[in-house]
Amino acid sequence: SDAVAELAIGLLVACDRRIADATAELRSGHWNKKKYSGARGLKGRTLGILGMGMIGRAVARRAHGLEMDVIAWSQNLTDERAAEVGAARVEKDALFANADVLSIHLILSDRSRGLVGARELGLMKPSSYLVNTSRGPIIDEAALLAALRNNEIAGAGLDVYAVEPLPADHAFRSLDNTVLTPHMGYVTHENYAAWYTQIVENIEGFVNGTPVREL
């Protein structure tokens, strides 16, 4: 959860400050800082969290370090549960309408598949960003592409996609208002060290008749 939460915050910052574009321009020999004067900064802006599970809660805690206001919605979220991490629970439409950045942290299921569609994107501010480090099919990609192309939202930071690896000719790659990463939210040295250790423990437990981490 920590690794994914950190990437979500990183994508949020990268979208607002256009870090990827600035890096590419600098590498190509250009120096044009005025081009990036449209950044609004994050202090005092509103982060909307769609899905307040373990990762969503980790994102909320980090957002407070950036002095952002945090609102949240998920189907079973209570006011008390949201307040535990300094967030205000709102209704779903209000989440999309009021968020300056909307970060998705839902499990993919029949209930969440396609949950973010043209209607929801249409509620967002033209100055807002969408960040997804959860699962690609939660978003209607055709609707998101239309919103990005028509500048209905300011941009998107995406780590996950409906098809992975992301096809070389996918339209997301050609847009200048996207920050794209290759489903790397969980990819850290610490996570791999823990997983491989647990794999060995799981095998030993099975062989010895004392299984651990049973589902």
PDB file of C-alpha atoms in Angstrom:
ATOM      1  CA  SER A   1       0.000   0.000   0.000  1.00  0.00           C
ATOM      2  CA  ASP A   2       2.818   2.437   0.784  1.00  0.00           C
ATOM      3  CA  ALA A   3       4.506   1.940  -2.582  1.00  0.00           C
ATOM      4  CA  VAL A   4       1.295   2.450  -4.561  1.00  0.00           C
ATOM      5  CA  ALA A   5       0.316   5.454  -2.463  1.00  0.00           C
ATOM      6  CA  GLU A   6       3.689   7.055  -3.088  1.00  0.00           C
ATOM      7  CA  LEU A   7       3.359   6.567  -6.842  1.00  0.00           C
ATOM      8  CA  ALA A   8      -0.144   8.060  -6.788  1.00  0.00           C
ATOM      9  CA  ILE A   9       1.230  11.170  -5.111  1.00  0.00           C
ATOM     10  CA  GLY A  10       4.120  11.208  -7.586  1.00  0.00           C
ATOM     11  CA  LEU A  11       1.744  11.089 -10.558  1.00  0.00           C
ATOM     12  CA  LEU A  12      -0.338  13.832  -8.992  1.00  0.00           C
ATOM     13  CA  VAL A  13       2.701  16.110  -8.677  1.00  0.00           C
ATOM     14  CA  ALA A  14       3.993  15.148 -12.138  1.00  0.00           C
ATOM     15  CA  CYS A  15       0.674  16.071 -13.740  1.00  0.00           C
ATOM     16  CA  ASP A  16       0.414  19.451 -12.042  1.00  0.00           C
ATOM     17  CA  ARG A  17       4.046  20.436 -12.685  1.00  0.00           C
ATOM     18  CA  ARG A  18       4.361  18.672 -16.064  1.00  0.00           C
ATOM     19  CA  ILE A  19       7.598  17.071 -14.965  1.00  0.00           C
ATOM     20  CA  ALA A  20       7.773  14.530 -17.802  1.00  0.00           C
ATOM     21  CA  ASP A  21       7.316  17.219 -20.471  1.00  0.00           C
ATOM     22  CA  ALA A  22       9.896  19.481 -18.873  1.00  0.00           C
ATOM     23  CA  THR A  23      12.411  16.632 -18.669  1.00  0.00           C
ATOM     24  CA  ALA A  24      11.886  15.700 -22.326  1.00  0.00           C
ATOM     25  CA  GLU A  25      12.304  19.316 -23.438  1.00  0.00           C
ATOM     26  CA  LEU A  26      15.434  19.802 -21.380  1.00  0.00           C
ATOM     27  CA  ARG A  27      16.963  16.605 -22.792  1.00  0.00           C
ATOM     28  CA  SER A  28      16.267  17.882 -26.308  1.00  0.00           C
ATOM     29  CA  GLY A  29      18.183  21.102 -25.636  1.00  0.00           C
ATOM     30  CA  HIS A  30      15.341  23.515 -24.818  1.00  0.00           C
ATOM     31  CA  TRP A  31      14.947  25.806 -21.823  1.00  0.00           C
ATOM     32  CA  ASN A  32      11.438  27.239 -21.587  1.00  0.00           C
ATOM     33  CA  LYS A  33      10.253  27.581 -18.010  1.00  0.00           C
ATOM     34  CA  LYS A  34       7.507  30.070 -18.923  1.00  0.00           C
ATOM     35  CA  LYS A  35       5.718  27.239 -20.715  1.00  0.00           C
ATOM     36  CA  TYR A  36       4.994  25.656 -17.327  1.00  0.00           C
ATOM     37  CA  SER A  37       3.589  28.724 -15.595  1.00  0.00           C
ATOM     38  CA  GLY A  38       0.100  27.210 -15.667  1.00  0.00           C
ATOM     39  CA  ALA A  39       0.824  24.923 -12.709  1.00  0.00           C
ATOM     40  CA  ARG A  40      -1.512  25.734  -9.842  1.00  0.00           C
ATOM     41  CA  GLY A  41       0.347  24.002  -7.038  1.00  0.00           C
ATOM     42  CA  LEU A  42      -1.259  21.580  -4.602  1.00  0.00           C
ATOM     43  CA  LYS A  43      -1.497  23.444  -1.304  1.00  0.00           C
ATOM     44  CA  GLY A  44      -5.137  24.159  -0.523  1.00  0.00           C
ATOM     45  CA  ARG A  45      -6.451  22.124  -3.440  1.00  0.00           C
ATOM     46  CA  THR A  46      -8.855  19.233  -3.052  1.00  0.00           C
ATOM     47  CA  LEU A  47      -7.883  15.605  -3.507  1.00  0.00           C
ATOM     48  CA  GLY A  48     -10.807  13.265  -4.152  1.00  0.00           C
ATOM     49  CA  ILE A  49     -10.203   9.624  -3.292  1.00  0.00           C
ATOM     50  CA  LEU A  50     -12.400   7.032  -4.981  1.00  0.00           C
ATOM     51  CA  GLY A  51     -12.094   4.003  -2.719  1.00  0.00           C
ATOM     52  CA  MET A  52     -10.984   4.387   0.883  1.00  0.00           C
ATOM     53  CA  GLY A  53      -9.323   1.045   1.517  1.00  0.00           C
ATOM     54  CA  MET A  54      -5.785   0.501   2.702  1.00  0.00           C
ATOM     55  CA  ILE A  55      -4.182   2.286  -0.265  1.00  0.00           C
ATOM     56  CA  GLY A  56      -6.722   5.099  -0.377  1.00  0.00           C
ATOM     57  CA  ARG A  57      -6.122   5.761   3.309  1.00  0.00           C
ATOM     58  CA  ALA A  58      -2.357   5.815   2.744  1.00  0.00           C
ATOM     59  CA  VAL A  59      -2.838   8.386  -0.024  1.00  0.00           C
ATOM     60  CA  ALA A  60      -5.030  10.521   2.236  1.00  0.00           C
ATOM     61  CA  ARG A  61      -2.373  10.628   4.935  1.00  0.00           C
ATOM     62  CA  ARG A  62       0.277  11.716   2.455  1.00  0.00           C
ATOM     63  CA  ALA A  63      -1.974  14.361   0.915  1.00  0.00           C
ATOM     64  CA  HIS A  64      -2.213  16.115   4.257  1.00  0.00           C
ATOM     65  CA  GLY A  65       1.563  16.516   4.142  1.00  0.00           C
ATOM     66  CA  LEU A  66       1.013  18.544   0.957  1.00  0.00           C
ATOM     67  CA  GLU A  67      -1.627  20.616   2.800  1.00  0.00           C
ATOM     68  CA  MET A  68      -4.409  19.390   0.538  1.00  0.00           C
ATOM     69  CA  ASP A  69      -8.030  18.998   1.539  1.00  0.00           C
ATOM     70  CA  VAL A  70      -9.229  15.409   1.186  1.00  0.00           C
ATOM     71  CA  ILE A  71     -12.695  14.164   0.271  1.00  0.00           C
ATOM     72  CA  ALA A  72     -13.631  10.552  -0.375  1.00  0.00           C
ATOM     73  CA  TRP A  73     -16.355   8.217  -1.547  1.00  0.00           C
ATOM     74  CA  SER A  74     -16.838   4.489  -1.746  1.00  0.00           C
ATOM     75  CA  GLN A  75     -20.020   2.517  -1.506  1.00  0.00           C
ATOM     76  CA  ASN A  76     -19.692   1.498   2.135  1.00  0.00           C
ATOM     77  CA  LEU A  77     -17.606   4.395   3.439  1.00  0.00           C
ATOM     78  CA  THR A  78     -18.894   6.039   6.619  1.00  0.00           C
ATOM     79  CA  ASP A  79     -18.270   9.551   7.898  1.00  0.00           C
ATOM     80  CA  GLU A  80     -16.385   8.108  10.854  1.00  0.00           C
ATOM     81  CA  ARG A  81     -14.140   5.898   8.739  1.00  0.00           C
ATOM     82  CA  ALA A  82     -13.232   8.807   6.468  1.00  0.00           C
ATOM     83  CA  ALA A  83     -12.565  11.088   9.418  1.00  0.00           C
ATOM     84  CA  GLU A  84      -9.982   8.645  10.783  1.00  0.00           C
ATOM     85  CA  VAL A  85      -7.588   9.813   8.060  1.00  0.00           C
ATOM     86  CA  GLY A  86      -8.752  13.424   7.976  1.00  0.00           C
ATOM     87  CA  ALA A  87     -11.057  13.056   4.990  1.00  0.00           C
ATOM     88  CA  ALA A  88     -14.632  14.198   4.516  1.00  0.00           C
ATOM     89  CA  ARG A  89     -17.068  11.679   3.075  1.00  0.00           C
ATOM     90  CA  VAL A  90     -19.102  13.036   0.161  1.00  0.00           C
ATOM     91  CA  GLU A  91     -21.513  11.532  -2.342  1.00  0.00           C
ATOM     92  CA  LYS A  92     -20.048  10.168  -5.559  1.00  0.00           C
ATOM     93  CA  ASP A  93     -21.159  13.000  -7.838  1.00  0.00           C
ATOM     94  CA  ALA A  94     -19.797  15.565  -5.388  1.00  0.00           C
ATOM     95  CA  LEU A  95     -16.475  13.743  -5.353  1.00  0.00           C
ATOM     96  CA  PHE A  96     -16.050  14.146  -9.106  1.00  0.00           C
ATOM     97  CA  ALA A  97     -17.388  17.694  -9.172  1.00  0.00           C
ATOM     98  CA  ASN A  98     -15.255  19.083  -6.344  1.00  0.00           C
ATOM     99  CA  ALA A  99     -11.929  17.262  -6.728  1.00  0.00           C
ATOM    100  CA  ASP A 100      -8.985  19.116  -8.217  1.00  0.00           C
ATOM    101  CA  VAL A 101      -7.321  15.721  -8.428  1.00  0.00           C
ATOM    102  CA  LEU A 102      -9.274  12.462  -8.392  1.00  0.00           C
ATOM    103  CA  SER A 103      -7.265   9.386  -7.381  1.00  0.00           C
ATOM    104  CA  ILE A 104      -8.742   5.905  -7.902  1.00  0.00           C
ATOM    105  CA  HIS A 105      -8.177   3.176  -5.304  1.00  0.00           C
ATOM    106  CA  LEU A 106     -10.843   0.526  -5.864  1.00  0.00           C
ATOM    107  CA  ILE A 107     -10.607  -3.213  -6.335  1.00  0.00           C
ATOM    108  CA  LEU A 108     -11.664  -4.275  -9.832  1.00  0.00           C
ATOM    109  CA  SER A 109     -14.987  -6.102  -9.663  1.00  0.00           C
ATOM    110  CA  ASP A 110     -18.266  -6.246 -11.535  1.00  0.00           C
ATOM    111  CA  ARG A 111     -19.365  -3.321  -9.369  1.00  0.00           C
ATOM    112  CA  SER A 112     -16.368  -1.121 -10.165  1.00  0.00           C
ATOM    113  CA  ARG A 113     -15.740  -2.046 -13.807  1.00  0.00           C
ATOM    114  CA  GLY A 114     -16.498   1.012 -15.961  1.00  0.00           C
ATOM    115  CA  LEU A 115     -17.464   3.025 -12.880  1.00  0.00           C
ATOM    116  CA  VAL A 116     -15.650   6.094 -14.204  1.00  0.00           C
ATOM    117  CA  GLY A 117     -17.354   6.867 -17.491  1.00  0.00           C
ATOM    118  CA  ALA A 118     -18.343   9.842 -19.631  1.00  0.00           C
ATOM    119  CA  ARG A 119     -20.937  11.001 -17.104  1.00  0.00           C
ATOM    120  CA  GLU A 120     -18.494  11.025 -14.193  1.00  0.00           C
ATOM    121  CA  LEU A 121     -15.715  12.648 -16.227  1.00  0.00           C
ATOM    122  CA  GLY A 122     -18.214  15.269 -17.345  1.00  0.00           C
ATOM    123  CA  LEU A 123     -18.716  16.285 -13.730  1.00  0.00           C
ATOM    124  CA  MET A 124     -15.026  17.090 -13.275  1.00  0.00           C
ATOM    125  CA  LYS A 125     -13.517  20.553 -13.559  1.00  0.00           C
ATOM    126  CA  PRO A 126     -11.637  21.446 -16.758  1.00  0.00           C
ATOM    127  CA  SER A 127      -8.640  22.167 -14.499  1.00  0.00           C
ATOM    128  CA  SER A 128      -8.743  18.800 -12.721  1.00  0.00           C
ATOM    129  CA  TYR A 129      -6.558  15.710 -13.053  1.00  0.00           C
ATOM    130  CA  LEU A 130      -7.359  12.020 -12.880  1.00  0.00           C
ATOM    131  CA  VAL A 131      -4.878   9.566 -11.342  1.00  0.00           C
ATOM    132  CA  ASN A 132      -5.310   5.790 -11.599  1.00  0.00           C
ATOM    133  CA  THR A 133      -2.947   3.351  -9.870  1.00  0.00           C
ATOM    134  CA  SER A 134      -5.680   0.750  -9.285  1.00  0.00           C
ATOM    135  CA  ARG A 135      -6.906  -1.155 -12.366  1.00  0.00           C
ATOM    136  CA  GLY A 136      -7.421   0.091 -15.905  1.00  0.00           C
ATOM    137  CA  PRO A 137     -10.939  -1.271 -16.564  1.00  0.00           C
ATOM    138  CA  ILE A 138     -12.389   0.827 -13.730  1.00  0.00           C
ATOM    139  CA  ILE A 139     -12.226   3.674 -16.252  1.00  0.00           C
ATOM    140  CA  ASP A 140     -14.030   3.717 -19.589  1.00  0.00           C
ATOM    141  CA  GLU A 141     -10.903   4.382 -21.662  1.00  0.00           C
ATOM    142  CA  ALA A 142     -12.810   5.680 -24.687  1.00  0.00           C
ATOM    143  CA  ALA A 143     -14.534   8.236 -22.473  1.00  0.00           C
ATOM    144  CA  LEU A 144     -11.244   9.232 -20.864  1.00  0.00           C
ATOM    145  CA  LEU A 145      -9.556   9.643 -24.244  1.00  0.00           C
ATOM    146  CA  ALA A 146     -12.378  11.907 -25.393  1.00  0.00           C
ATOM    147  CA  ALA A 147     -12.151  13.986 -22.210  1.00  0.00           C
ATOM    148  CA  LEU A 148      -8.384  14.381 -22.591  1.00  0.00           C
ATOM    149  CA  ARG A 149      -8.518  15.206 -26.297  1.00  0.00           C
ATOM    150  CA  ASN A 150     -11.268  17.769 -25.798  1.00  0.00           C
ATOM    151  CA  ASN A 151      -9.585  19.302 -22.740  1.00  0.00           C
ATOM    152  CA  GLU A 152     -12.604  18.498 -20.616  1.00  0.00           C
ATOM    153  CA  ILE A 153     -10.093  17.687 -17.877  1.00  0.00           C
ATOM    154  CA  ALA A 154      -6.539  18.989 -17.607  1.00  0.00           C
ATOM    155  CA  GLY A 155      -4.804  15.628 -17.732  1.00  0.00           C
ATOM    156  CA  ALA A 156      -4.307  12.150 -16.333  1.00  0.00           C
ATOM    157  CA  GLY A 157      -1.596  10.204 -14.546  1.00  0.00           C
ATOM    158  CA  LEU A 158      -1.987   6.520 -15.360  1.00  0.00           C
ATOM    159  CA  ASP A 159      -0.134   3.459 -14.106  1.00  0.00           C
ATOM    160  CA  VAL A 160      -2.724   0.887 -15.220  1.00  0.00           C
ATOM    161  CA  TYR A 161      -4.600   0.209 -18.442  1.00  0.00           C
ATOM    162  CA  ALA A 162      -7.365  -1.928 -19.900  1.00  0.00           C
ATOM    163  CA  VAL A 163      -4.746  -3.832 -21.935  1.00  0.00           C
ATOM    164  CA  GLU A 164      -1.276  -4.428 -20.513  1.00  0.00           C
ATOM    165  CA  PRO A 165       1.396  -3.980 -21.663  1.00  0.00           C
ATOM    166  CA  LEU A 166       0.009  -0.782 -23.163  1.00  0.00           C
ATOM    167  CA  PRO A 167       0.009  -1.287 -26.962  1.00  0.00           C
ATOM    168  CA  ALA A 168       2.662   0.687 -28.819  1.00  0.00           C
ATOM    169  CA  ASP A 169       0.023   2.427 -30.927  1.00  0.00           C
ATOM    170  CA  HIS A 170      -2.336   3.256 -28.041  1.00  0.00           C
ATOM    171  CA  ALA A 171      -3.713   6.788 -28.189  1.00  0.00           C
ATOM    172  CA  PHE A 172      -2.647   7.523 -24.606  1.00  0.00           C
ATOM    173  CA  ARG A 173       0.962   7.537 -25.810  1.00  0.00           C
ATOM    174  CA  SER A 174       0.335  10.401 -28.241  1.00  0.00           C
ATOM    175  CA  LEU A 175      -1.364  12.799 -25.831  1.00  0.00           C
ATOM    176  CA  ASP A 176       0.638  15.603 -24.252  1.00  0.00           C
ATOM    177  CA  ASN A 177      -1.604  15.789 -21.172  1.00  0.00           C
ATOM    178  CA  THR A 178      -0.867  12.318 -19.835  1.00  0.00           C
ATOM    179  CA  VAL A 179       1.830  10.984 -17.525  1.00  0.00           C
ATOM    180  CA  LEU A 180       2.221   7.244 -18.120  1.00  0.00           C
ATOM    181  CA  THR A 181       4.019   4.554 -16.110  1.00  0.00           C
ATOM    182  CA  PRO A 182       4.138   0.764 -16.738  1.00  0.00           C
ATOM    183  CA  HIS A 183       2.020  -0.650 -13.861  1.00  0.00           C
ATOM    184  CA  MET A 184       4.903  -0.141 -11.471  1.00  0.00           C
ATOM    185  CA  GLY A 185       3.027   1.040  -8.388  1.00  0.00           C
ATOM    186  CA  TYR A 186       3.933  -2.021  -6.341  1.00  0.00           C
ATOM    187  CA  VAL A 187       7.416  -2.462  -7.807  1.00  0.00           C
ATOM    188  CA  THR A 188       9.914  -1.652  -5.053  1.00  0.00           C
ATOM    189  CA  HIS A 189      12.882  -3.510  -3.604  1.00  0.00           C
ATOM    190  CA  GLU A 190      11.118  -3.790  -0.255  1.00  0.00           C
ATOM    191  CA  ASN A 191       7.983  -5.334  -1.744  1.00  0.00           C
ATOM    192  CA  TYR A 192       9.891  -7.917  -3.771  1.00  0.00           C
ATOM    193  CA  ALA A 193      12.029  -8.841  -0.759  1.00  0.00           C
ATOM    194  CA  ALA A 194       8.895  -9.442   1.307  1.00  0.00           C
ATOM    195  CA  TRP A 195       7.084 -11.396  -1.423  1.00  0.00           C
ATOM    196  CA  TYR A 196       9.927 -13.764  -2.231  1.00  0.00           C
ATOM    197  CA  THR A 197      10.525 -14.429   1.451  1.00  0.00           C
ATOM    198  CA  GLN A 198       6.848 -15.212   1.907  1.00  0.00           C
ATOM    199  CA  ILE A 199       6.845 -17.524  -1.130  1.00  0.00           C
ATOM    200  CA  VAL A 200       9.506 -19.679   0.511  1.00  0.00           C
ATOM    201  CA  GLU A 201       7.577 -19.633   3.803  1.00  0.00           C
ATOM    202  CA  ASN A 202       4.399 -20.663   1.974  1.00  0.00           C
ATOM    203  CA  ILE A 203       6.130 -23.613   0.298  1.00  0.00           C
ATOM    204  CA  GLU A 204       7.730 -24.761   3.549  1.00  0.00           C
ATOM    205  CA  GLY A 205       4.405 -24.536   5.357  1.00  0.00           C
ATOM    206  CA  PHE A 206       2.645 -26.566   2.683  1.00  0.00           C
ATOM    207  CA  VAL A 207       5.335 -29.257   2.635  1.00  0.00           C
ATOM    208  CA  ASN A 208       5.320 -29.494   6.438  1.00  0.00           C
ATOM    209  CA  GLY A 209       1.538 -29.612   6.670  1.00  0.00           C
ATOM    210  CA  THR A 210       1.339 -26.266   8.455  1.00  0.00           C
ATOM    211  CA  PRO A 211       0.126 -23.870   5.760  1.00  0.00           C
ATOM    212  CA  VAL A 212       0.279 -20.129   6.339  1.00  0.00           C
ATOM    213  CA  ARG A 213      -1.583 -17.211   4.707  1.00  0.00           C
ATOM    214  CA  GLU A 214      -4.523 -19.426   3.840  1.00  0.00           C
ATOM    215  CA  LEU A 215      -7.315 -17.979   1.730  1.00  0.00           C
TER     216      LEU A 215
END
